[in-house]
Short mmCIF file of C-alpha atoms and ligand atoms in Angstrom, two decimals:
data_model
loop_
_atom_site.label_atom_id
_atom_site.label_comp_id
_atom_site.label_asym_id
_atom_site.label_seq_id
_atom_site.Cartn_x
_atom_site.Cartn_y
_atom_site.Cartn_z
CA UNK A 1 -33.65 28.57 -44.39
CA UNK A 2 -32.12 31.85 -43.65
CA UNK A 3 -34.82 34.78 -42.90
CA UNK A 4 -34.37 37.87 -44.79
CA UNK A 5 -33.48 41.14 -42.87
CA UNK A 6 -36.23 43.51 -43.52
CA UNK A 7 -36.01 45.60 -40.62
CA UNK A 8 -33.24 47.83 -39.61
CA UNK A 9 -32.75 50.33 -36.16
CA UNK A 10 -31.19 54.32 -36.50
CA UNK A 11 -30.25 55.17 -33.32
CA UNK A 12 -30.13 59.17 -33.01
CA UNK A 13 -30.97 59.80 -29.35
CA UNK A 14 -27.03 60.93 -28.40
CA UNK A 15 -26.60 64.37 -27.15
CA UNK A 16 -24.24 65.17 -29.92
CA UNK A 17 -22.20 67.10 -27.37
CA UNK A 18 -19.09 67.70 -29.47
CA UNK A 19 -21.19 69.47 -32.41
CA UNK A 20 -22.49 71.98 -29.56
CA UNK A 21 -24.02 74.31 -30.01
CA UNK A 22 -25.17 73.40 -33.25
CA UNK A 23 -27.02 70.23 -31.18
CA UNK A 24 -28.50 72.10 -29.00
CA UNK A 25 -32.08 71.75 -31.02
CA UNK A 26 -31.28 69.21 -33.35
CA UNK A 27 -29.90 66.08 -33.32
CA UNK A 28 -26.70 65.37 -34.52
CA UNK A 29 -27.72 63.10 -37.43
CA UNK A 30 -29.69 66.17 -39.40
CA UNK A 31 -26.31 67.66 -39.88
CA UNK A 32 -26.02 68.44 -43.79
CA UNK A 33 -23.58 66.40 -45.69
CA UNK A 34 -22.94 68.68 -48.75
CA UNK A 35 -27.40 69.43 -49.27
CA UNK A 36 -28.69 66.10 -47.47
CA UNK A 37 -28.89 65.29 -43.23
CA UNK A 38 -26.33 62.70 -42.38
CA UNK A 39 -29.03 60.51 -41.55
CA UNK A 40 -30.75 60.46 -45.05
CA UNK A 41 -27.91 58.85 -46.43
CA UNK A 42 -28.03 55.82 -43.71
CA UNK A 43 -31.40 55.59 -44.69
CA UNK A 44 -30.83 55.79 -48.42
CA UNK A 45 -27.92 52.66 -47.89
CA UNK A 46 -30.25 50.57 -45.97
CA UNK A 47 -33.17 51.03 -48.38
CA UNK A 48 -30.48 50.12 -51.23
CA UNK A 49 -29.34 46.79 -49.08
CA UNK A 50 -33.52 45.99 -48.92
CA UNK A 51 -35.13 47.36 -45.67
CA UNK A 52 -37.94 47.91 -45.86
CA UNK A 53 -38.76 49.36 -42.46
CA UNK A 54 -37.20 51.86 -40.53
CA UNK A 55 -36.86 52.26 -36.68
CA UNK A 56 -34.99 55.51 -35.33
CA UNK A 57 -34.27 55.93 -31.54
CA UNK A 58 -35.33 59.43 -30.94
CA UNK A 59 -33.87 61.91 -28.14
CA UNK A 60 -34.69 65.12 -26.85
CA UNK A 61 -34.91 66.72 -30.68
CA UNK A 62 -37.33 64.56 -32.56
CA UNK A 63 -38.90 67.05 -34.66
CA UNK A 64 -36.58 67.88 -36.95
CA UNK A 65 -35.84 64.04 -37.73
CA UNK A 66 -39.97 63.57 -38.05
CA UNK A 67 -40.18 66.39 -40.24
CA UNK A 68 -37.47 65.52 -42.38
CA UNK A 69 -38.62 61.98 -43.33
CA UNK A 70 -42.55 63.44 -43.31
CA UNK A 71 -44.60 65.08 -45.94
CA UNK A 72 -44.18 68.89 -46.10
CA UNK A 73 -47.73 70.58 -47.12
CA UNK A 74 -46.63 74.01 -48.00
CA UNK A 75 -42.87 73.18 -49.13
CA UNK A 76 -44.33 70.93 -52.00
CA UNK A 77 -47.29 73.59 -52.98
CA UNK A 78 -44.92 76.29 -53.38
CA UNK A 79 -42.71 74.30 -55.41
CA UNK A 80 -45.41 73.04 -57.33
CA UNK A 81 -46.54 76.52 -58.29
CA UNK A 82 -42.94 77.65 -59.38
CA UNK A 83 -43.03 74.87 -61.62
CA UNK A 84 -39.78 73.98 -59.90
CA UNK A 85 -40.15 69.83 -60.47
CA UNK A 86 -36.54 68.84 -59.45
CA UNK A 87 -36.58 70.40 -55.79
CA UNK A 88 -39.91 69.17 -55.79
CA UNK A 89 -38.68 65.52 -56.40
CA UNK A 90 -36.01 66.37 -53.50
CA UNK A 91 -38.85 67.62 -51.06
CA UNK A 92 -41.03 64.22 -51.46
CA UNK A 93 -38.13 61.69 -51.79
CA UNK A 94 -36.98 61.65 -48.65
CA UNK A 95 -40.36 61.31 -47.54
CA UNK A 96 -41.16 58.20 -49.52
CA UNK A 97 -38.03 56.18 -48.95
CA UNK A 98 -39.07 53.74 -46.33
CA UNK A 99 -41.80 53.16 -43.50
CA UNK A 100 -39.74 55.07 -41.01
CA UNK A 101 -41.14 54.31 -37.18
CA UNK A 102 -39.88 56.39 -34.04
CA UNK A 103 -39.11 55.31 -30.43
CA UNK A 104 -38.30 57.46 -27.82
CA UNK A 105 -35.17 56.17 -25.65
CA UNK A 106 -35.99 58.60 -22.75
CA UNK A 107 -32.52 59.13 -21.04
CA UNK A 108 -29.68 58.83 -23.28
CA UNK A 109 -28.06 56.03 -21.01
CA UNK A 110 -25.75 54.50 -23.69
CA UNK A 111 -25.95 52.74 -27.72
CA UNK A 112 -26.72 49.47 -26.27
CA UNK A 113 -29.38 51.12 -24.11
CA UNK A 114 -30.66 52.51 -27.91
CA UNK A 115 -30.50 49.60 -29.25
CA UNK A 116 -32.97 47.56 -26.31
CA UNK A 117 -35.71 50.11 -26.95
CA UNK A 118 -36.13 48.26 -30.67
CA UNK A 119 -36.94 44.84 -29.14
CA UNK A 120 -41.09 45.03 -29.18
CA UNK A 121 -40.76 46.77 -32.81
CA UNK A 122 -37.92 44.14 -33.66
CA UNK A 123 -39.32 40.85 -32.63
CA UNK A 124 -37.79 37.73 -32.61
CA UNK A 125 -35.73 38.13 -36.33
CA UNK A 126 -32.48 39.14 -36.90
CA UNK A 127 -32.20 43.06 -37.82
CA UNK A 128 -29.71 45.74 -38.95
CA UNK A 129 -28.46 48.65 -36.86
CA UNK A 130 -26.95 51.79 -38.43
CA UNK A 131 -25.61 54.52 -36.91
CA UNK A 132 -26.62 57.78 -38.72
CA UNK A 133 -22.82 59.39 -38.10
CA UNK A 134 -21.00 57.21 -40.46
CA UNK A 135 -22.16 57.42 -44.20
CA UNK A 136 -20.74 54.13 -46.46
CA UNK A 137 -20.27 55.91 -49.46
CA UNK A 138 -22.84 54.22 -51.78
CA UNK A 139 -20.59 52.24 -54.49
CA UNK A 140 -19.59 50.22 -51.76
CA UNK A 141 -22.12 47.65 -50.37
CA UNK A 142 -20.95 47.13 -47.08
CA UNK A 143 -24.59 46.54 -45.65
CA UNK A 144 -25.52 43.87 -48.52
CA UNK A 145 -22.38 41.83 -47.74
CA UNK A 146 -23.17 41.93 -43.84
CA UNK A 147 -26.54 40.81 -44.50
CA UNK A 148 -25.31 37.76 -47.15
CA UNK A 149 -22.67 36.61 -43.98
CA UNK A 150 -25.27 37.08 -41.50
CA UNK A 151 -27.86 35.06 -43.50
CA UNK A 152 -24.70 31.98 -44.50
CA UNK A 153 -23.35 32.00 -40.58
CA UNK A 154 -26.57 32.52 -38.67
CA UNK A 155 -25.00 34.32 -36.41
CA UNK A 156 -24.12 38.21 -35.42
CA UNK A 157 -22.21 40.00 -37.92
CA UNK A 158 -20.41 43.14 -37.60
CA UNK A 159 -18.57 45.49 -39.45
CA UNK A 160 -14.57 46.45 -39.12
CA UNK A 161 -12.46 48.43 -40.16
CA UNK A 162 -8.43 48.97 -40.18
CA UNK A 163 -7.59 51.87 -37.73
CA UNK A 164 -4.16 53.75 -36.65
CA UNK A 165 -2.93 52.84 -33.36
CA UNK A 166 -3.35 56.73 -32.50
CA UNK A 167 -7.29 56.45 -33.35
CA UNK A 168 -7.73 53.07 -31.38
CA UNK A 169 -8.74 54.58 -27.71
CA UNK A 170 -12.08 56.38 -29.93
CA UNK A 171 -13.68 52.78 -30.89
CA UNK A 172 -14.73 49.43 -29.85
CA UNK A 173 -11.68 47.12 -30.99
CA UNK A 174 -12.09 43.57 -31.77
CA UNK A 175 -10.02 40.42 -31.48
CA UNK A 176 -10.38 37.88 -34.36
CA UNK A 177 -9.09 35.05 -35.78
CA UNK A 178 -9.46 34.23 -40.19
CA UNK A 179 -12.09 32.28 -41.62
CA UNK A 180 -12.38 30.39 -45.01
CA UNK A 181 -13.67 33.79 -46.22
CA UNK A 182 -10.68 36.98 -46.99
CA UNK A 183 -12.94 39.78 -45.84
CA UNK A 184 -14.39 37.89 -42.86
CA UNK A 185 -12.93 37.22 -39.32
CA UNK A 186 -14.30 35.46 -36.49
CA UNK A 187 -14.59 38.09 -33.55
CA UNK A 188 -13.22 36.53 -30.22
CA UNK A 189 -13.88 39.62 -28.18
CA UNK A 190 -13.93 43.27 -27.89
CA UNK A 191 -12.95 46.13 -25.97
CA UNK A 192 -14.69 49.36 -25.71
CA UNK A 193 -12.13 52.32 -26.17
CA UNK A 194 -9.39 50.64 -24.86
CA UNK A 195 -6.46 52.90 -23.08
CA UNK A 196 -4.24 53.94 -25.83
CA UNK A 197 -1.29 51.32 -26.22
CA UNK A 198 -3.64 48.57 -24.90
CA UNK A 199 -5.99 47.84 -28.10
CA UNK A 200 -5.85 44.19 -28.91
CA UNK A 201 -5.62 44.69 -32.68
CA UNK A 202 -6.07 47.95 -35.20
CA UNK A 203 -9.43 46.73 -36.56
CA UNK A 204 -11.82 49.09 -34.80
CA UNK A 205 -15.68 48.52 -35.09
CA UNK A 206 -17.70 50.85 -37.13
CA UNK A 207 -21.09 51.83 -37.08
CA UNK A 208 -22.82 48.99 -39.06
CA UNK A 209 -24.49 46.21 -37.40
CA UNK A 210 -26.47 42.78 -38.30
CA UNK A 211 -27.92 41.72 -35.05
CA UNK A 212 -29.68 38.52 -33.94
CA UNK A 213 -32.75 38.85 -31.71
CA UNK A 214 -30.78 37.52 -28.96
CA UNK A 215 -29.07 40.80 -28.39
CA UNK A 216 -32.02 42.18 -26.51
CA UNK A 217 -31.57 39.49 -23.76
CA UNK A 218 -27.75 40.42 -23.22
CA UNK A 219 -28.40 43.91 -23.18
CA UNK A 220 -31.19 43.85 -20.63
CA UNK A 221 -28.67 42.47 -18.18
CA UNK A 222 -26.02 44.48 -19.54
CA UNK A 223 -24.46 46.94 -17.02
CA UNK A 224 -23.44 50.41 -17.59
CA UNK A 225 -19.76 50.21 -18.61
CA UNK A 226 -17.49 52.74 -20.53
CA UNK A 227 -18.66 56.39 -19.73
CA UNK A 228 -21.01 54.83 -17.29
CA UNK A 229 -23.29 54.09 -20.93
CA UNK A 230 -24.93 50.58 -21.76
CA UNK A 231 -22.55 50.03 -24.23
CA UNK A 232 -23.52 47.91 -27.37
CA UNK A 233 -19.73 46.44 -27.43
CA UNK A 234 -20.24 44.74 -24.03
CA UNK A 235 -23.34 43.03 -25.59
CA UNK A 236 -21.45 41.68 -28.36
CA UNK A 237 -18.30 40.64 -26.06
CA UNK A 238 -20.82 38.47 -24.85
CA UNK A 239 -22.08 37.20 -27.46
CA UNK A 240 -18.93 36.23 -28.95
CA UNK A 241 -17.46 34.69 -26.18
CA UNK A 242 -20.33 32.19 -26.64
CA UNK A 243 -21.45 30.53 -29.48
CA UNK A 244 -24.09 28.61 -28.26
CA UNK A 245 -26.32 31.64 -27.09
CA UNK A 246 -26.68 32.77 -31.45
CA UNK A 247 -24.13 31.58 -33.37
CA UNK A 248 -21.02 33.67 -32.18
CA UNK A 249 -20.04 37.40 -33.70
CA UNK A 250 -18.02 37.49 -37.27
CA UNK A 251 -16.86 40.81 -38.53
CA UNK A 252 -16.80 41.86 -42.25
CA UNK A 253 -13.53 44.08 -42.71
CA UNK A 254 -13.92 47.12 -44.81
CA UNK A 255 -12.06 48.57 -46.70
CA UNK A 256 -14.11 51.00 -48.52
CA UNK A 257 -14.97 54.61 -48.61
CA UNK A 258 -16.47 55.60 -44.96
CA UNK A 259 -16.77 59.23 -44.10
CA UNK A 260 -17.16 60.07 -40.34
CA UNK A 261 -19.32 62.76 -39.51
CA UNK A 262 -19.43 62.61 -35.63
CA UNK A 263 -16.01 64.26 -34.83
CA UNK A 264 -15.79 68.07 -36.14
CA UNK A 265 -12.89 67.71 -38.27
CA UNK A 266 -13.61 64.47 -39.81
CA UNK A 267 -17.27 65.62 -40.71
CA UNK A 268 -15.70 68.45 -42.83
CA UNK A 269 -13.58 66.52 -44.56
CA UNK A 270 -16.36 64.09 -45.34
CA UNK A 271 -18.05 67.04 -46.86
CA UNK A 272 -15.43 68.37 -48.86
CA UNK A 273 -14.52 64.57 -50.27
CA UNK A 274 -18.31 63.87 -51.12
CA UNK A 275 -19.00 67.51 -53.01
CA UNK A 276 -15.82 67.22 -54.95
CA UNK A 277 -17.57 64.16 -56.54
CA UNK A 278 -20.88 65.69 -57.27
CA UNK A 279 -21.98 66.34 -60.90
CA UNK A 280 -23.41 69.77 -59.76
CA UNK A 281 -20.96 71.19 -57.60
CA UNK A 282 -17.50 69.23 -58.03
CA UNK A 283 -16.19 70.96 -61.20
CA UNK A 284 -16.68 74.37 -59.27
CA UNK A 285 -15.37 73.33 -56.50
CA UNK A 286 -12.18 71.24 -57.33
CA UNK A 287 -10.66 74.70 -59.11
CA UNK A 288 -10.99 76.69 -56.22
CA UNK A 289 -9.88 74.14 -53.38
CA UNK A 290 -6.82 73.74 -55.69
CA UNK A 291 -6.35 77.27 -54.97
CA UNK A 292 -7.24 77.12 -51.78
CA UNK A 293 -4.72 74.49 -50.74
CA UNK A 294 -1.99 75.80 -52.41
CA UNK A 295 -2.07 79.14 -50.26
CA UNK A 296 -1.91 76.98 -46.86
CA UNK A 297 0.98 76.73 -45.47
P1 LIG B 301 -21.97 58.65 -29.96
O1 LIG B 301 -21.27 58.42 -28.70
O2 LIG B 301 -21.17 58.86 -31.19
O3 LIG B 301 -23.01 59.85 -29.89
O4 LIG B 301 -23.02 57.49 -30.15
P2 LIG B 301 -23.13 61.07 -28.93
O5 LIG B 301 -23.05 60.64 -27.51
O6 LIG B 301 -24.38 61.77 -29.35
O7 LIG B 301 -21.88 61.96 -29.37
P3 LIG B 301 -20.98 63.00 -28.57
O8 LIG B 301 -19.75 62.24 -28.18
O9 LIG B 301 -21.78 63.51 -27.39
O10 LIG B 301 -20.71 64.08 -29.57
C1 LIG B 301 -23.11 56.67 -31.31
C2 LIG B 301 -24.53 56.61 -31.83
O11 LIG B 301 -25.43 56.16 -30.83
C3 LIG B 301 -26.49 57.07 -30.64
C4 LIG B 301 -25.99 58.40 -31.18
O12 LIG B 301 -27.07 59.19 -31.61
C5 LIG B 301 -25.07 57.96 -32.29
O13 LIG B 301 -25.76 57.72 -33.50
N1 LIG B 301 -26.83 57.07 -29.20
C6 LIG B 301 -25.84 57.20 -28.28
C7 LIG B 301 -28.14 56.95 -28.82
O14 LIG B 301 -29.06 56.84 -29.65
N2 LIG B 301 -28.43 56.95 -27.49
C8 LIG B 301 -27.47 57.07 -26.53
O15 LIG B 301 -27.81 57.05 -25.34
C9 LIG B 301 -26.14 57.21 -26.95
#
């Protein structure tokens, strides 16, 4: 019978060196998307796809990510007295959303380095892992579905998505072949950031993982490899070049709404596309970045 994911790893331990300095004391996964951190959405998604428990990878700037996700004393006393229920509701959700664990990873030596701090906390089940840079806008249930393969294939399941050629050399890119299912493929290898013109296909990995326990074992002999980082990709190149060690990698491929928050450019546009949909501030904005668009040149 297939176990049911309960547990799922954030890893937020990255320098966050192209958001400098605004990294420079916090991580780059408290960045606010429209009023929320990145990483509150990640956690909102896996909550919605039933996780229960939360384990985030912490770096050099743990605080802010502890405070964020903790109780805040004084916040919710002065709210309280102003009578001012619905900030108050905002303060305490975030706090109550999941058991939320921390883990230092020390050195930031690579994802898949991340990723082998969980293994005590993880155990010997299969788990999710979601990067708190990419946000899965939340009428798509990319997570559930990665969860329903992983629990049918018994095996590692990851999560794709169609790329330009131009954007290839930025992600892992996968090889595949169909299966009996439209939006699955069976993942024959991968390739960390390839050299541009040498990607092996357009369907570029994103940040959404199902792993089996297994992982832990490959990435404990896993040598540094792109960047000189223990990358996660080389892992799962491993793991899907054999089937026998748990069940060989499938990838689901996506082709929702994902916003990208870890490059400058893209992270502003995931703002503007995500406010422009909001009850409370879309009808004020549209108007005005009508305007604003027409006077660009
Ligand atoms: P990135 O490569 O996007 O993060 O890692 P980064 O290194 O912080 O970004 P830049 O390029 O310097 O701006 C993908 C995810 O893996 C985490 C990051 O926090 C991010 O969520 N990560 C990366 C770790 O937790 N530890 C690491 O050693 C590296």
């Amino acid at each position: 019978m297939a176990i049911r994911v309960t547990k799922a790893v954030i890893p937020a331990a990255g320098l966050g060196t192209r958001f400098l300095p605004a990294t420079k004391a916090m991580p780059k996964e408290m960045l606010p998307v429209v009023d929320k951190p990145a990483i509150q959405y990640v956690v909102e998604e896996a909550v919605a796809a039933g996780i229960v428990d939360v384990l985030m990878i912490t770096g050099r700037n743990k605080a802010t990510l502890e405070n964020h996700f903790d109780r805040v004393g004084e916040l919710e006393a002065a709210l309280e007295r102003k009578g001012d229920i619905d900030r108050l509701k905002k303060v305490t959700y975030s706090s109550d959303l999941a058991e939320v664990h921390y883990l230092r990873q020390g050195d930031p030596l690579g994802l898949g380095h991340a990723v082998l701090q969980a293994k005590m906390h993880v155990g010997v089940q299969p788990f999710a892992v979601l990067l708190g840079d990419d946000i899965i806008d939340e009428r798509d249930h990319l997570l559930q579905r990665m969860l329903n393969v992983q629990a049918e294939r018994n095996a590692t399941v990851i999560a794709l998505q169609e790329v330009d050629s131009s954007h290839a050399h930025l992600y892992g890119i996968a090889t595949v072949s169909p299966t009996n299912e439209s939006d699955v493929v069976r993942v024959n290898g991968l390739v960390e950031k390839p050299e541009p013109g040498t990607e092996p296909s357009n369907l570029a990995v994103i940040g959404r993982y199902v792993l089996q326990p297994q992982v832990f074992e490959v990435l404990a002999s896993t040598k540094p490899g792109q960047g000189g980082e223990i990358q996660l990709t080389d892992a799962l190149q491993v793991l899907s070049a054999d089937e026998t060690i748990a069940g060989g990698v499938y990838g689901v491929v996506f082709k929702g709404r994902r916003y990208d928050t870890g490059d400058r450019v893209d992270y502003i546009k995931a703002i503007v596309e995500l406010a422009v949909e909001r009850e409370d501030i879309g009808p004020e904005l549209r108007p005005w970045l009508k305007r604003f668009a027409e006077g660009l040149d």
